Coordinates of C-alpha atoms (C1' of nucleotides) in Angstrom, one line a residue:
Chain A
M870 CA 162.3 39.3 159.1
G871 CA 162.2 36.9 155.7
T872 CA 162.4 33.4 156.3
V873 CA 166.4 32.9 155.4
G874 CA 167.2 35.6 157.6
K875 CA 165.5 34.0 160.4
A876 CA 167.5 30.9 160.1
I877 CA 170.6 32.7 159.8
S878 CA 170.0 34.2 162.6
L879 CA 169.6 30.6 164.8
L880 CA 173.0 29.6 163.4
E881 CA 174.5 32.9 164.6
L882 CA 173.2 32.2 168.3
F883 CA 176.0 29.2 168.2
T884 CA 179.3 30.6 169.9
V885 CA 182.6 29.3 171.0
A886 CA 181.2 29.0 174.5
E887 CA 177.9 27.4 173.7
P888 CA 178.5 25.4 170.6
E889 CA 175.3 23.2 171.5
L890 CA 171.9 24.2 172.0
G891 CA 168.5 22.7 172.6
L892 CA 165.3 23.4 170.8
S893 CA 163.8 25.6 173.7
D894 CA 166.7 27.5 174.1
L895 CA 167.0 28.5 170.5
A896 CA 163.3 29.7 170.6
R897 CA 163.7 31.4 173.8
R898 CA 167.0 33.5 172.4
S899 CA 165.9 33.7 168.9
G900 CA 162.1 34.8 169.7
F901 CA 160.4 32.3 167.4
D902 CA 157.7 30.1 168.1
K903 CA 159.4 26.6 169.1
A904 CA 157.4 25.3 166.4
T905 CA 159.2 27.7 163.9
T906 CA 162.3 27.2 165.5
R907 CA 162.0 23.4 164.7
R908 CA 160.8 24.0 161.3
L909 CA 163.7 25.8 160.4
L910 CA 165.9 23.8 162.1
V911 CA 165.0 20.9 160.1
A912 CA 165.7 22.8 157.0
L913 CA 169.1 23.8 158.2
T914 CA 169.8 20.2 158.9
R915 CA 168.6 18.6 155.7
H916 CA 171.6 20.9 154.3
G917 CA 174.0 19.8 157.0
F918 CA 174.2 23.9 158.3
V919 CA 173.0 22.2 161.4
E920 CA 173.5 18.3 163.0
Q921 CA 171.3 17.2 165.8
D922 CA 173.3 15.0 168.7
A923 CA 171.7 11.8 168.6
A924 CA 171.9 11.3 172.7
T925 CA 171.5 14.6 173.6
R926 CA 169.3 16.0 171.1
H927 CA 171.1 19.5 171.2
Y928 CA 171.9 21.1 167.8
R929 CA 175.0 22.3 166.7
L930 CA 176.6 24.2 163.7
G931 CA 177.0 21.6 160.7
A932 CA 179.7 20.4 158.3
G933 CA 177.8 22.1 155.3
L934 CA 179.1 25.5 156.7
S935 CA 183.3 23.9 157.3
R936 CA 182.4 22.7 153.4
L937 CA 181.4 26.2 152.1
A938 CA 183.6 28.0 154.2
R939 CA 186.7 25.8 152.7
I940 CA 185.8 26.7 149.3
R941 CA 186.0 30.2 150.3
E942 CA 189.3 29.7 151.7
A943 CA 190.3 28.0 148.9
R944 CA 190.0 31.2 146.5
F945 CA 190.7 33.4 149.3
P946 CA 193.5 32.3 151.5
F947 CA 192.8 35.0 154.7
L948 CA 193.6 32.5 157.2
R949 CA 196.2 30.2 155.6
T950 CA 197.8 33.4 154.8
A951 CA 197.6 35.5 158.1
V952 CA 197.5 32.6 161.0
P953 CA 201.2 31.9 160.6
L954 CA 202.2 35.8 160.9
V955 CA 199.4 35.6 163.7
R956 CA 201.0 33.9 165.6
D957 CA 204.7 34.9 165.3
L958 CA 203.0 38.5 166.3
A959 CA 201.2 36.8 169.4
S960 CA 205.1 35.1 170.1
A961 CA 206.8 38.7 169.5
T962 CA 204.8 40.6 171.6
A963 CA 203.6 38.2 174.3
E964 CA 199.5 39.6 174.1
T965 CA 196.9 38.8 172.6
V966 CA 197.0 39.2 168.8
H967 CA 193.8 39.0 166.8
L968 CA 192.5 38.7 163.6
S969 CA 189.4 40.1 161.9
E970 CA 187.4 40.3 158.6
F971 CA 184.7 42.6 157.7
G972 CA 181.7 41.5 157.0
I973 CA 178.1 42.0 158.3
D974 CA 178.6 45.6 159.0
R975 CA 181.1 44.6 161.7
L976 CA 184.3 43.0 162.0
V977 CA 184.4 39.5 162.5
T978 CA 187.0 37.5 165.0
V979 CA 188.2 34.9 162.3
H980 CA 191.8 33.6 164.7
V981 CA 193.1 34.4 168.0
E982 CA 196.3 33.8 169.3
H983 CA 196.0 34.0 173.4
P984 CA 199.5 34.3 175.3
A985 CA 200.4 31.8 177.8
R986 CA 199.8 34.3 180.6
A987 CA 197.0 34.4 183.0
N988 CA 196.6 38.1 183.0
R989 CA 195.3 38.5 179.4
V990 CA 192.7 39.9 177.0
N991 CA 190.4 37.2 176.4
I992 CA 188.6 37.1 172.6
D993 CA 186.4 34.5 171.3
I994 CA 186.5 33.2 167.8
G995 CA 183.1 34.1 165.8
Q996 CA 183.3 37.3 167.9
L997 CA 181.5 40.3 166.3
L998 CA 183.3 43.9 167.0
P999 CA 181.6 46.9 166.3
L1000 CA 183.8 49.5 164.4
H1001 CA 183.5 52.6 166.3
S1002 CA 184.9 51.2 169.5
T1003 CA 187.4 49.1 168.8
A1004 CA 191.2 49.5 167.7
S1005 CA 190.3 46.8 164.9
G1006 CA 187.2 49.2 164.1
I1007 CA 189.2 52.5 163.5
A1008 CA 191.7 50.8 161.8
Y1009 CA 189.3 49.1 159.4
L1010 CA 187.2 52.4 158.8
A1011 CA 190.7 54.3 157.8
F1012 CA 191.1 52.4 154.9
A1013 CA 187.4 51.5 154.1
R1014 CA 185.2 52.7 151.2
D1015 CA 183.4 55.8 152.0
E1016 CA 179.8 54.2 152.1
A1017 CA 181.1 52.2 154.7
V1018 CA 182.4 54.9 156.9
K1019 CA 179.2 56.7 156.4
A1020 CA 177.1 53.8 157.2
C1021 CA 178.9 53.3 160.9
L1022 CA 178.8 56.9 161.5
A1023 CA 174.9 57.2 160.8
G1024 CA 174.2 54.5 162.9
L1025 CA 174.2 53.7 166.3
L1026 CA 177.5 54.3 168.0
E1027 CA 176.7 52.9 171.6
A1028 CA 179.2 53.7 174.4
F1029 CA 180.6 50.7 175.9
T1030 CA 182.3 52.6 178.5
A1031 CA 183.4 56.3 179.4
H1032 CA 186.0 56.3 177.1
T1033 CA 183.7 55.5 173.9
L1034 CA 183.8 57.2 171.0
T1035 CA 180.3 58.3 170.5
E1036 CA 180.6 61.6 168.5
P1037 CA 181.3 61.0 164.3
A1038 CA 183.8 64.1 164.4
A1039 CA 185.8 62.3 167.1
I1040 CA 185.9 59.2 165.5
S1041 CA 186.8 60.7 162.1
R1042 CA 189.7 62.5 163.6
S1043 CA 190.9 58.9 165.4
M1044 CA 190.6 57.4 161.7
A1045 CA 192.6 60.0 160.2
E1046 CA 195.3 59.7 163.2
A1047 CA 195.2 55.9 162.2
R1048 CA 195.9 56.7 158.3
E1049 CA 198.6 59.3 159.0
R1050 CA 200.4 56.7 161.8
G1051 CA 199.4 53.6 160.1
Y1052 CA 198.0 51.9 163.0
S1053 CA 195.2 52.9 165.5
I1054 CA 195.0 53.3 169.0
C1055 CA 192.2 52.8 171.1
D1056 CA 192.0 53.0 175.0
Q1057 CA 189.2 51.2 176.8
G1058 CA 186.8 52.0 173.8
L1059 CA 184.9 48.4 174.1
E1060 CA 186.1 47.4 177.5
E1061 CA 187.8 48.8 180.6
G1062 CA 191.3 48.1 181.1
V1063 CA 192.0 47.4 177.5
I1064 CA 193.9 49.0 175.4
S1065 CA 195.1 47.9 171.6
V1066 CA 196.3 48.7 168.6
A1067 CA 195.3 47.7 165.1
A1068 CA 196.4 48.0 161.4
A1069 CA 193.9 47.1 158.0
I1070 CA 194.6 44.5 156.1
L1071 CA 194.2 45.8 152.3
A1072 CA 192.6 43.7 149.4
A1073 CA 193.8 44.5 145.7
D1074 CA 191.7 47.2 145.3
G1075 CA 193.3 49.1 148.2
F1076 CA 190.5 49.3 150.7
A1077 CA 190.7 47.5 154.0
L1078 CA 189.3 43.7 154.0
G1079 CA 190.1 42.9 157.5
T1080 CA 192.4 43.9 160.5
I1081 CA 195.0 42.5 162.7
A1082 CA 195.1 43.8 166.4
V1083 CA 197.2 43.6 169.4
A1084 CA 195.0 44.0 172.8
A1085 CA 196.8 43.8 176.1
P1086 CA 195.8 45.2 179.8
K1087 CA 196.7 48.6 179.8
A1088 CA 197.9 48.4 183.6
R1089 CA 201.1 46.8 182.1
T1090 CA 201.5 48.7 178.8
T1091 CA 203.6 51.6 178.5
T1092 CA 203.8 54.3 175.6
A1093 CA 206.8 52.8 174.7
D1094 CA 204.7 49.4 174.6
I1095 CA 201.9 50.8 172.2
T1096 CA 204.4 52.6 169.7
Q1097 CA 206.3 49.1 169.4
R1098 CA 203.5 47.1 169.2
G1099 CA 201.5 49.6 166.7
L1100 CA 205.0 49.4 164.2
A1101 CA 205.0 45.8 164.6
V1102 CA 201.0 45.2 163.8
M1103 CA 201.7 47.8 160.8
A1104 CA 204.5 45.3 159.8
T1105 CA 202.1 42.6 160.0
A1106 CA 199.3 43.8 158.2
R1107 CA 201.4 45.2 155.1
E1108 CA 203.1 41.7 155.0
I1109 CA 199.7 39.6 155.2
S1110 CA 198.0 42.5 152.3
M1111 CA 201.0 41.9 150.5
R1112 CA 201.2 37.8 150.6
L1113 CA 197.0 38.1 149.8
N1114 CA 197.7 40.2 146.6
G1115 CA 201.3 40.2 145.4
D1116 CA 201.6 42.5 142.7
N1117 CA 198.0 43.5 142.4
L1118 CA 197.8 45.5 145.3
Q1119 CA 197.4 49.2 144.5
S1120 CA 199.8 51.4 145.2
L1121 CA 197.3 54.0 145.7
R1122 CA 196.5 54.5 149.3
R1123 CA 198.7 52.2 150.1
Q1124 CA 199.9 52.7 153.7
A1125 CA 202.6 55.4 154.4
Chain B
M908 CA 161.9 23.2 148.8
G909 CA 161.2 25.5 151.1
T910 CA 162.4 29.3 151.3
V911 CA 165.6 28.5 153.2
G912 CA 166.6 24.9 151.3
K913 CA 166.6 27.5 147.9
A914 CA 168.8 30.1 149.8
I915 CA 171.4 27.5 151.0
S916 CA 171.3 25.6 147.6
L917 CA 172.7 28.6 146.0
L918 CA 175.1 28.8 148.5
E919 CA 176.1 25.1 147.3
L920 CA 176.6 26.6 143.5
F921 CA 179.7 28.1 144.5
T922 CA 183.3 25.9 144.1
V923 CA 186.9 26.2 144.4
A924 CA 186.7 26.1 140.5
E925 CA 183.9 28.8 140.3
P926 CA 184.0 30.9 143.2
E927 CA 182.1 33.6 141.4
L928 CA 178.9 33.9 140.1
G929 CA 176.7 36.3 138.3
L930 CA 172.9 36.7 139.3
S931 CA 171.7 35.1 135.5
D932 CA 173.9 32.5 136.1
L933 CA 173.1 31.7 139.5
A934 CA 169.1 31.7 138.3
R935 CA 169.8 29.3 135.7
R936 CA 171.6 27.0 137.7
S937 CA 169.4 26.7 140.9
G938 CA 166.3 26.9 137.9
F939 CA 164.9 29.6 140.1
D940 CA 163.2 32.9 138.6
K941 CA 165.7 35.6 138.4
A942 CA 163.2 38.2 140.7
T943 CA 163.6 34.9 143.5
T944 CA 167.3 34.1 143.0
R945 CA 168.0 38.1 143.7
R946 CA 165.8 38.2 146.9
L947 CA 167.2 35.4 148.3
L948 CA 170.9 36.4 147.5
V949 CA 169.9 39.6 149.1
A950 CA 168.7 37.7 152.1
L951 CA 172.1 36.2 152.3
T952 CA 174.1 39.4 152.0
R953 CA 172.3 40.6 154.4
H954 CA 173.5 38.0 157.0
G955 CA 177.2 37.9 155.4
F956 CA 176.9 34.3 153.8
V957 CA 177.3 36.0 150.4
E958 CA 179.1 39.1 149.4
Q959 CA 178.7 41.0 146.0
D960 CA 181.9 42.3 144.5
A961 CA 181.1 46.0 143.9
A962 CA 183.0 45.9 140.3
T963 CA 181.6 43.0 138.7
R964 CA 178.6 42.7 140.6
H965 CA 179.3 38.9 140.7
Y966 CA 178.2 37.0 143.9
R967 CA 180.6 35.1 146.2
L968 CA 180.6 33.5 149.6
G969 CA 181.0 35.8 152.4
A970 CA 182.8 36.4 155.6
G971 CA 179.6 35.2 158.0
L972 CA 179.9 31.6 156.9
S973 CA 183.4 31.4 157.4
R974 CA 182.9 32.9 160.9
L975 CA 180.3 30.1 161.7
A976 CA 183.0 27.6 160.2
R977 CA 185.6 28.9 162.7
I978 CA 183.3 29.1 165.7
R979 CA 182.6 25.3 164.8
E980 CA 186.2 24.5 164.2
A981 CA 186.9 26.0 167.5
R982 CA 184.6 23.5 169.6
F983 CA 185.5 20.5 166.9
P984 CA 188.8 21.2 165.8
F985 CA 188.8 18.5 163.1
L986 CA 190.7 20.3 160.4
R987 CA 193.2 21.5 162.9
T988 CA 193.8 18.1 164.3
A989 CA 193.7 16.1 161.1
V990 CA 195.5 18.7 158.3
P991 CA 199.3 18.3 160.1
L992 CA 198.7 14.3 159.8
V993 CA 197.2 14.5 156.2
R994 CA 200.2 16.8 155.1
D995 CA 202.5 14.0 156.5
L996 CA 200.7 11.0 155.0
A997 CA 201.0 12.8 151.5
S998 CA 204.7 13.3 152.2
A999 CA 205.3 9.7 152.7
T1000 CA 203.0 8.5 150.1
A1001 CA 203.7 11.1 147.5
E1002 CA 200.0 10.7 146.5
T1003 CA 197.1 12.5 146.6
V1004 CA 195.9 12.5 150.4
H1005 CA 192.3 14.0 151.0
L1006 CA 190.0 14.4 154.5
S1007 CA 186.5 14.2 154.6
E1008 CA 183.9 15.0 157.0
F1009 CA 180.5 13.3 157.0
G1010 CA 177.4 15.6 156.1
I1011 CA 174.2 15.9 154.1
D1012 CA 174.6 12.2 153.5
R1013 CA 177.6 12.3 151.8
L1014 CA 181.0 12.8 152.4
V1015 CA 182.2 16.4 152.3
T1016 CA 186.1 17.3 151.1
V1017 CA 187.8 19.5 153.7
H1018 CA 191.4 19.1 153.4
V1019 CA 193.2 17.8 150.2
E1020 CA 197.1 17.3 150.0
H1021 CA 198.3 17.3 146.2
P1022 CA 201.6 15.9 145.8
A1023 CA 203.8 17.8 143.7
R1024 CA 203.7 15.4 140.3
A1025 CA 202.3 16.3 137.0
N1026 CA 200.3 12.6 137.0
R1027 CA 198.2 12.9 140.1
V1028 CA 194.6 12.6 141.3
N1029 CA 193.2 15.4 141.5
I1030 CA 190.2 16.4 144.1
D1031 CA 188.5 19.8 145.0
I1032 CA 188.3 21.1 148.4
G1033 CA 184.2 20.9 148.9
Q1034 CA 184.0 18.3 146.5
L1035 CA 181.0 16.0 147.5
L1036 CA 182.1 12.0 147.7
P1037 CA 179.3 9.8 147.3
L1038 CA 179.3 6.8 149.7
H1039 CA 178.8 3.6 147.7
S1040 CA 181.5 4.0 144.9
T1041 CA 184.5 5.5 147.0
A1042 CA 187.2 4.4 149.3
S1043 CA 186.3 6.7 151.6
G1044 CA 182.5 6.2 151.4
I1045 CA 182.6 2.5 151.8
A1046 CA 185.6 2.9 154.8
Y1047 CA 182.3 5.9 156.4
L1048 CA 179.9 3.0 156.1
A1049 CA 182.0 0.1 157.4
F1050 CA 181.7 2.0 160.8
A1051 CA 178.2 4.2 160.3
R1052 CA 175.3 3.9 162.3
D1053 CA 172.8 1.3 160.9
E1054 CA 170.4 4.0 160.0
A1055 CA 173.2 5.8 157.4
V1056 CA 174.1 2.4 155.8
K1057 CA 170.3 1.6 155.2
A1058 CA 169.9 5.2 154.0
C1059 CA 172.5 4.8 151.6
L1060 CA 171.8 1.4 150.1
A1061 CA 168.0 2.4 149.8
G1062 CA 169.2 5.1 147.7
L1063 CA 170.2 5.7 144.0
L1064 CA 173.3 3.6 143.8
E1065 CA 174.6 5.5 140.3
A1066 CA 177.2 3.6 138.5
F1067 CA 179.7 6.2 137.9
T1068 CA 182.3 3.4 135.8
A1069 CA 181.7 -0.2 134.5
H1070 CA 183.7 -1.1 138.0
T1071 CA 181.1 0.7 140.5
L1072 CA 179.4 -1.4 142.8
T1073 CA 175.8 -0.9 142.6
E1074 CA 174.3 -4.0 144.1
P1075 CA 173.6 -3.4 147.7
A1076 CA 174.9 -7.0 148.6
A1077 CA 178.1 -6.3 147.2
I1078 CA 178.6 -3.1 148.9
S1079 CA 177.9 -4.9 152.2
R1080 CA 180.8 -7.1 151.5
S1081 CA 183.0 -4.5 150.7
M1082 CA 182.1 -2.8 154.1
A1083 CA 183.0 -5.9 155.8
E1084 CA 186.2 -6.5 153.9
A1085 CA 187.0 -2.8 155.1
R1086 CA 186.0 -3.6 159.1
E1087 CA 187.9 -6.9 158.9
R1088 CA 191.2 -5.2 157.2
G1089 CA 191.0 -1.7 158.5
Y1090 CA 190.9 -0.2 155.8
S1091 CA 189.2 -0.1 152.4
I1092 CA 189.7 -0.5 148.9
C1093 CA 188.0 1.2 145.7
D1094 CA 189.6 0.2 142.4
Q1095 CA 187.9 2.7 140.1
G1096 CA 184.2 3.0 141.5
L1097 CA 184.3 6.6 140.9
E1098 CA 186.8 7.1 138.0
E1099 CA 188.2 5.4 135.6
G1100 CA 192.3 4.6 136.2
V1101 CA 191.9 5.6 139.9
I1102 CA 192.8 3.5 143.0
S1103 CA 192.2 4.3 146.5
V1104 CA 192.7 3.1 149.6
A1105 CA 190.6 4.7 153.0
A1106 CA 190.0 4.5 156.8
A1107 CA 187.4 5.8 159.0
I1108 CA 188.1 8.6 161.6
L1109 CA 185.5 7.9 164.7
A1110 CA 184.0 10.1 166.7
A1111 CA 183.7 9.8 170.6
D1112 CA 180.9 7.1 170.4
G1113 CA 182.8 4.7 168.2
F1114 CA 180.9 5.9 165.1
A1115 CA 182.6 7.1 161.8
L1116 CA 182.4 10.7 161.5
G1117 CA 185.0 11.1 158.6
T1118 CA 187.3 9.4 156.5
I1119 CA 191.4 9.8 155.2
A1120 CA 191.8 8.5 151.7
V1121 CA 195.5 7.7 149.7
A1122 CA 194.2 8.2 145.9
A1123 CA 196.6 7.0 143.3
P1124 CA 196.6 6.8 139.4
K1125 CA 196.1 2.9 138.7
A1126 CA 198.7 2.7 136.6
R1127 CA 201.6 2.9 138.7
T1128 CA 200.1 1.3 141.8
T1129 CA 201.5 -2.1 142.9
T1130 CA 199.8 -4.5 145.3
A1131 CA 202.2 -3.9 147.8
D1132 CA 201.6 0.1 147.3
I1133 CA 197.8 -0.9 148.1
T1134 CA 199.0 -2.7 151.4
Q1135 CA 201.3 -0.1 152.5
R1136 CA 199.1 2.8 152.0
G1137 CA 196.5 1.0 153.5
L1138 CA 198.2 0.1 157.0
A1139 CA 199.4 4.0 156.4
V1140 CA 196.2 5.5 156.1
M1141 CA 194.7 3.2 158.8
A1142 CA 197.2 4.3 161.3
T1143 CA 197.1 8.2 160.3
A1144 CA 192.5 7.7 161.0
R1145 CA 193.7 6.1 164.3
E1146 CA 195.9 8.8 165.4
I1147 CA 193.4 11.4 164.0
S1148 CA 190.4 9.7 165.9
M1149 CA 192.3 9.4 169.4
R1150 CA 193.8 13.3 169.3
L1151 CA 190.3 14.1 168.4
N1152 CA 188.9 12.0 171.3
G1153 CA 191.5 11.2 173.5
D1154 CA 190.5 8.7 176.2
N1155 CA 186.6 9.3 175.5
L1156 CA 186.8 7.1 172.2
Q1157 CA 184.9 4.2 173.3
S1158 CA 186.5 0.4 172.9
L1159 CA 183.7 -0.8 171.7
R1160 CA 183.6 -0.8 167.7
R1161 CA 187.4 0.4 167.9
Q1162 CA 189.1 -0.7 164.6
A1163 CA 190.7 -4.1 164.7
Chain C
dG395 C1' 178.2 52.1 114.3
dG396 C1' 173.7 49.8 114.8
dA397 C1' 171.1 45.9 115.9
dT398 C1' 170.4 42.3 119.1
dA399 C1' 171.4 39.6 123.1
dT400 C1' 172.2 39.4 127.9
dT401 C1' 173.0 41.3 131.9
dG402 C1' 171.5 43.0 136.7
dG403 C1' 167.6 44.5 138.9
dT404 C1' 162.0 45.9 140.1
dT405 C1' 157.4 45.3 140.4
dC406 C1' 152.9 43.7 142.7
dA407 C1' 148.7 40.8 141.9
dT408 C1' 149.0 36.0 142.7
dT409 C1' 150.0 32.0 145.4
dA410 C1' 152.6 29.0 148.3
dT411 C1' 154.8 28.7 152.4
dT412 C1' 155.5 30.0 157.0
dT413 C1' 153.1 30.5 160.9
dG414 C1' 151.9 29.8 165.9
dA415 C1' 148.6 28.2 169.9
dA416 C1' 147.3 24.5 171.8
dC417 C1' 148.3 20.3 172.4
dC418 C1' 151.3 15.2 173.2
dG419 C1' 154.6 12.2 175.3
dT420 C1' 159.0 12.0 177.8
dT421 C1' 162.2 13.7 181.0
dA422 C1' 164.0 16.6 184.8
dT423 C1' 163.3 19.3 188.5
dT424 C1' 161.3 19.9 193.2
Chain D
dA1150 C1' 154.2 12.5 193.3
dA1151 C1' 153.4 16.8 191.3
dT1152 C1' 155.2 19.9 188.7
dA1153 C1' 158.1 22.2 185.0
dA1154 C1' 160.6 22.0 181.1
dC1155 C1' 162.1 19.2 177.8
dG1156 C1' 161.5 17.9 172.3
dG1157 C1' 158.4 17.8 168.9
dT1158 C1' 153.4 18.0 165.9
dT1159 C1' 149.5 19.9 164.0
dC1160 C1' 146.7 22.6 160.4
dA1161 C1' 143.3 27.0 159.7
dA1162 C1' 144.8 31.2 159.4
dA1163 C1' 148.6 35.0 158.0
dT1164 C1' 152.2 36.1 155.6
dA1165 C1' 156.1 36.0 153.1
dA1166 C1' 157.7 34.7 148.6
dT1167 C1' 156.8 34.2 143.7
dG1168 C1' 157.6 35.2 138.7
dA1169 C1' 156.0 37.3 134.2
dA1170 C1' 156.6 41.1 132.3
dC1171 C1' 159.4 45.3 132.5
dC1172 C1' 163.5 48.4 132.5
dA1173 C1' 168.3 50.7 131.7
dA1174 C1' 173.2 49.2 130.9
dT1175 C1' 176.4 46.4 129.0
dA1176 C1' 178.1 42.9 126.1
dT1177 C1' 178.4 40.8 121.7
dC1178 C1' 177.7 40.1 116.9
dC1179 C1' 178.2 41.6 112.1

DNA sequence: GGATATTGGTTCATTATTTGAACCGTTATT
DNA sequence: AATAACGGTTCAAATAATGAACCAATATCC
């Protein structure tokens, strides 16, 4: 792993659950020597990607990252466009709705609206979602470029639960069903007791760039719920796609 | 410059005005060899910090950055807290209001609300603001740690206009006035014809972490406007500080 | 349409940067 | 009080990065 990759992998250790980490902790989790870790952190700090708390000496993600993300968002207003619609869908369904963007060969969770219920599906911002075993992943693949699909099916298809699809043929079928229906359904593919529906958000070229999903405890989900949420998530995905791309969105490969 | 620094400096070449850049362009602007630039971009792409457009082959900032920024924002909700108040202040003043966060020894513009007027002060998200020559900078320094102040005054104090304060003593006086009054006033320090007021947003430890500012064309700004906007920006900064820190905000060093 | 310039990209001997074992002082834990 | 773990540093050795020269494709110019 090159030096740049090492530095970034340190950044990727920070999570919503653990936004601050110490030097020894970062070294241990990354597998790098403490001296190496320290040097990488100094370089990241010098460019504002990491900050060190003056009192605790712990490290955390820095303003330089936020700045670049804001620049990106200014030109590609994915969050600004989608978040209000995610919020609306969460209100309408009273379940967890999460928005993901494709990156690093997985889906990156960029926004979550949790319902005000104790029994709900919890997802963290920043959480990475595998493609083969999530509703979001299947919805994405259904409208992804062939290379992305091939890369996914050629990789490790980990079985997270007994329900996870791990055969390429089965995953392809699931993708075809998602294309047909306009949304995907995932029954406990990533976690026991959770059922989700998702739809792809398309870029101007007609290929998927992200997804929106509704996740709920299976115990309180009926077949009618699934259909209703599926149609709702599909409509929301379409709305987000249209707002992002307007008249540029190519009709080819458009959702049915 | 180490490898990590080089990679990050490539990322810093992207702006709101130029969100996509080619390989040769990036190499030229960074001063790195094309082979070096390419290798750094490949490493950044591998971790989602950069994406390459399939059609144009141009590079742009990637989803991996957005993900980390979202993780940071989830735990440090600066934008979510401040943006609504920035918007309110922009409506109330009908001038440009911009929010900055400290990082990389300067202020980083993270949000801007432009008034719906043709003659207005334009500021880009991501724009870096020097400390000594802007209302935001002086407001920040007024409530910054001594080290940050010393570092600023010991550095290059560039004269952007004939009005820019470049003497450490004059800058210190301006800081003291800002502390006294609760907001800073900058008359054409960065750009001819622009006058701004700003106030510091404080962290729990009582030190500044960012600023909020109102910028306007001097030609249509009266002395009464300055006072009115100064008080408004101070009140907004205080509100943001309180929402971010609640009861944790130390009374010591609190704004007058 | 041909000539030229510029693009994105690659190679590998050479060079520069990174590495990490061993060490340190301080703080936390037992 | 003893021990463990912390954040941090050093420098000879090891590894990764470098960039001049090259390539095919595309854009620009005349």
